[in-house]
Amino acid sequence: MRHPDAGFSGHESAGPDASAPASHRGSGGDLVGHRGRGVDDGRLAVRYLACRAGPRLACGELPADRRPRRGQGAVECEPEELTVDWQSLGTPIAAVCTAILTYLGTRHVTKVERRREEARLAEVARDEALVVEQALSVAHEKARAAIILERNELLERWQRTLDEARDDRQRLLHEHRAEIARVREEARDEVASVRESAQLIIGDLRRQVVQLRSDLQASRDQWRYDRPNDL
């Protein structure tokens, strides 16, 4: 009968082989059978769990004369035989640390890439917003220039209309004044001619009145002269 600790030697820590008992080849080896065999249960549990954790994780290899043989009873294990091989723990610890560092590094790289992508997208959005703003500014300037041009054209047309209206007003005013002056001159000439005609007529009438008066006086004188002779 093989000793229950035979499966925990350094040569067999990498995994169960044909020489290991069946109770130690699978997972969850039974520790109940070790009770009462002169080996501390706690130390056996530590060695068992350390050996089950991975290859060469615990219990350094025992010398050939210290290894238990088939058919032997319980073997007293010294404390130094039960110590954990910490150098063997370096490989899984390094693997775990490498996995953790790889995860953290991948996460950091992912965050950095995401931040770079967000920064790139933000920059692209800013560039697009700047392009849109520039296009809006150009369109606004064009619309403003078109409005200013149309306003200037309307102002020029309005000013031209005002100038034409002012010129027409001045021309009509001059024509009206000239017409008024002409009518006044004609009226003045007509009044003068009427006055001259009236003076001529009045002079003629005065001469006729004087002639009539003189004729009347002569008739009176003749009548007075002839009357006494008739008496």
XYZ file of C-alpha atoms in Angstrom:
231
model
C 0.000 0.000 0.000
C 1.436 3.345 -1.053
C 1.766 6.173 1.409
C -0.862 8.890 0.923
C 1.839 11.561 0.753
C 3.554 9.932 -2.183
C 1.540 12.015 -4.643
C 2.919 15.280 -3.155
C 6.594 14.763 -3.982
C 8.432 17.261 -6.124
C 8.530 14.942 -9.132
C 4.794 14.405 -9.037
C 3.730 17.995 -8.290
C 3.404 18.789 -11.982
C 0.390 16.500 -12.207
C -0.734 13.002 -11.391
C 1.000 10.128 -13.177
C 0.674 6.400 -13.252
C 2.623 5.958 -9.974
C 0.307 8.244 -8.025
C -2.653 6.759 -6.192
C -6.055 7.102 -7.698
C -7.239 9.243 -4.808
C -4.649 11.901 -5.749
C -5.050 11.799 -9.534
C -8.418 13.564 -9.691
C -9.497 16.802 -8.173
C -10.553 16.998 -4.557
C -8.367 14.267 -3.009
C -9.694 13.030 0.286
C -7.862 14.242 3.392
C -9.911 12.146 5.786
C -7.674 9.099 5.324
C -4.685 11.030 6.651
C -6.133 11.439 10.138
C -4.400 9.343 12.766
C -1.287 8.646 10.668
C 1.091 10.906 12.639
C 1.067 13.815 10.138
C -0.426 17.163 11.007
C -3.684 17.738 9.133
C -3.015 21.463 8.707
C 0.402 20.919 7.129
C -0.977 18.207 4.862
C -3.794 20.508 3.830
C -1.300 23.292 3.045
C 0.878 20.929 1.032
C -2.155 19.424 -0.717
C -3.662 22.767 -1.640
C -0.269 24.110 -2.720
C 0.345 21.052 -4.905
C -3.161 21.219 -6.348
C -2.747 24.943 -7.185
C -0.169 24.295 -9.873
C 3.033 22.531 -10.811
C 5.821 22.783 -8.253
C 3.919 25.170 -6.013
C 4.779 23.509 -2.730
C 6.930 20.948 -0.972
C 10.411 20.798 -2.367
C 11.556 17.499 -3.725
C 12.521 15.052 -1.031
C 15.703 13.028 -1.262
C 15.364 9.450 -2.326
C 15.985 8.178 1.196
C 13.299 10.472 2.595
C 10.593 9.511 0.106
C 7.941 7.154 1.474
C 7.900 3.671 0.006
C 5.051 1.332 -0.684
C 3.839 -0.488 2.343
C 5.425 1.852 4.813
C 3.399 3.352 7.543
C 3.113 6.946 8.443
C 6.288 8.925 7.942
C 7.117 11.849 10.126
C 7.752 14.888 7.916
C 10.028 17.538 9.216
C 8.943 21.183 9.000
C 11.514 22.030 6.361
C 10.056 19.306 4.143
C 6.635 20.982 4.368
C 7.791 24.470 3.450
C 6.440 25.958 0.273
C 8.753 26.362 -2.706
C 8.277 30.106 -3.204
C 10.367 30.059 -6.374
C 7.811 27.703 -7.880
C 5.091 30.180 -6.898
C 6.772 32.841 -9.034
C 5.514 31.382 -12.317
C 1.767 31.494 -11.534
C 2.188 34.760 -9.661
C 4.044 36.175 -12.648
C 1.335 34.782 -14.922
C -1.378 36.351 -12.771
C 0.543 39.637 -12.584
C 1.143 39.477 -16.322
C -2.553 38.852 -16.917
C -3.503 41.690 -14.573
C -0.943 44.031 -16.133
C -2.048 42.924 -19.595
C -5.660 43.615 -18.657
C -4.766 46.974 -17.125
C -2.527 47.831 -20.069
C -5.202 46.784 -22.546
C -7.767 48.784 -20.594
C -5.444 51.786 -20.497
C -4.693 51.456 -24.211
C -8.420 51.109 -24.880
C -9.125 54.213 -22.821
C -6.326 56.099 -24.568
C -7.588 54.971 -27.975
C -11.152 55.884 -27.005
C -9.983 59.280 -25.781
C -8.007 59.773 -28.976
C -11.021 58.723 -31.020
C -13.261 61.060 -28.989
C -10.712 63.855 -29.419
C -10.524 63.105 -33.153
C -14.309 63.063 -33.450
C -14.523 66.273 -31.410
C -11.894 67.860 -33.661
C -13.768 66.648 -36.749
C -16.992 68.055 -35.286
C -15.221 71.346 -34.548
C -13.822 71.421 -38.073
C -17.256 70.704 -39.524
C -18.810 73.346 -37.279
C -16.075 75.776 -38.350
C -16.710 74.960 -42.014
C -20.456 75.419 -41.516
C -19.839 78.661 -39.642
C -17.534 79.897 -42.390
C -20.116 78.924 -45.027
C -22.819 80.727 -43.056
C -20.534 83.730 -42.681
C -19.795 83.755 -46.422
C -23.511 83.388 -47.221
C -24.303 86.163 -44.743
C -21.678 88.418 -46.302
C -23.009 87.656 -49.794
C -26.583 88.341 -48.714
C -25.481 91.520 -46.982
C -23.553 92.630 -50.073
C -26.587 91.873 -52.272
C -28.869 93.820 -49.923
C -26.441 96.748 -49.821
C -26.150 96.702 -53.632
C -29.929 96.638 -54.053
C -30.302 99.392 -51.481
C -27.722 101.516 -53.277
C -29.514 100.933 -56.579
C -32.838 101.932 -55.010
C -31.231 105.003 -53.447
C -29.680 105.978 -56.767
C -33.001 105.464 -58.543
C -34.818 107.456 -55.883
C -32.221 110.214 -56.025
C -32.485 110.259 -59.796
C -36.272 110.482 -59.524
C -35.938 113.295 -57.002
C -33.511 115.132 -59.281
C -35.851 114.719 -62.236
C -38.804 115.920 -60.139
C -36.765 118.885 -58.927
C -35.742 119.716 -62.484
C -39.353 119.419 -63.652
C -40.463 121.640 -60.791
C -37.835 124.242 -61.627
C -38.751 124.092 -65.293
C -42.456 124.412 -64.563
C -41.749 127.227 -62.145
C -39.725 129.077 -64.751
C -42.405 128.480 -67.362
C -45.101 129.629 -64.950
C -43.168 132.719 -64.040
C -42.507 133.446 -67.707
C -46.178 132.959 -68.497
C -47.180 135.231 -65.629
C -44.715 137.868 -66.811
C -46.033 137.575 -70.357
C -49.650 137.853 -69.233
C -48.796 140.825 -67.073
C -46.980 142.465 -69.932
C -49.873 141.836 -72.273
C -52.315 143.155 -69.683
C -50.113 146.159 -69.116
C -49.899 146.838 -72.844
C -53.618 146.369 -73.238
C -54.329 148.685 -70.337
C -51.947 151.235 -71.798
C -53.590 151.001 -75.202
C -57.031 151.247 -73.630
C -55.872 154.207 -71.602
C -54.499 155.906 -74.701
C -57.698 155.186 -76.601
C -59.726 156.500 -73.680
C -57.601 159.637 -73.515
C -58.074 160.154 -77.238
C -61.785 159.609 -76.926
C -61.950 161.872 -73.891
C -59.980 164.557 -75.732
C -62.263 164.280 -78.740
C -65.311 164.450 -76.508
C -63.863 167.439 -74.740
C -63.289 169.152 -78.058
C -66.816 168.284 -79.131
C -68.182 169.609 -75.840
C -66.206 172.794 -76.266
C -67.457 173.087 -79.828
C -70.998 172.445 -78.720
C -70.650 174.986 -75.957
C -69.276 177.531 -78.336
C -72.070 176.764 -80.830
C -74.642 177.001 -78.068
C -73.210 180.268 -76.892
C -73.253 181.581 -80.421
C -76.852 180.462 -80.795
C -77.760 182.235 -77.575
C -75.951 185.328 -78.565
C -77.687 185.269 -81.934
C -81.036 184.776 -80.272
C -80.464 187.585 -77.905
C -79.401 189.762 -80.737
C -82.385 188.887 -82.872
C -85.032 189.129 -80.121
C -85.009 192.890 -79.497
C -85.437 193.511 -83.171
C -88.554 191.373 -83.206
C -90.108 193.325 -80.386
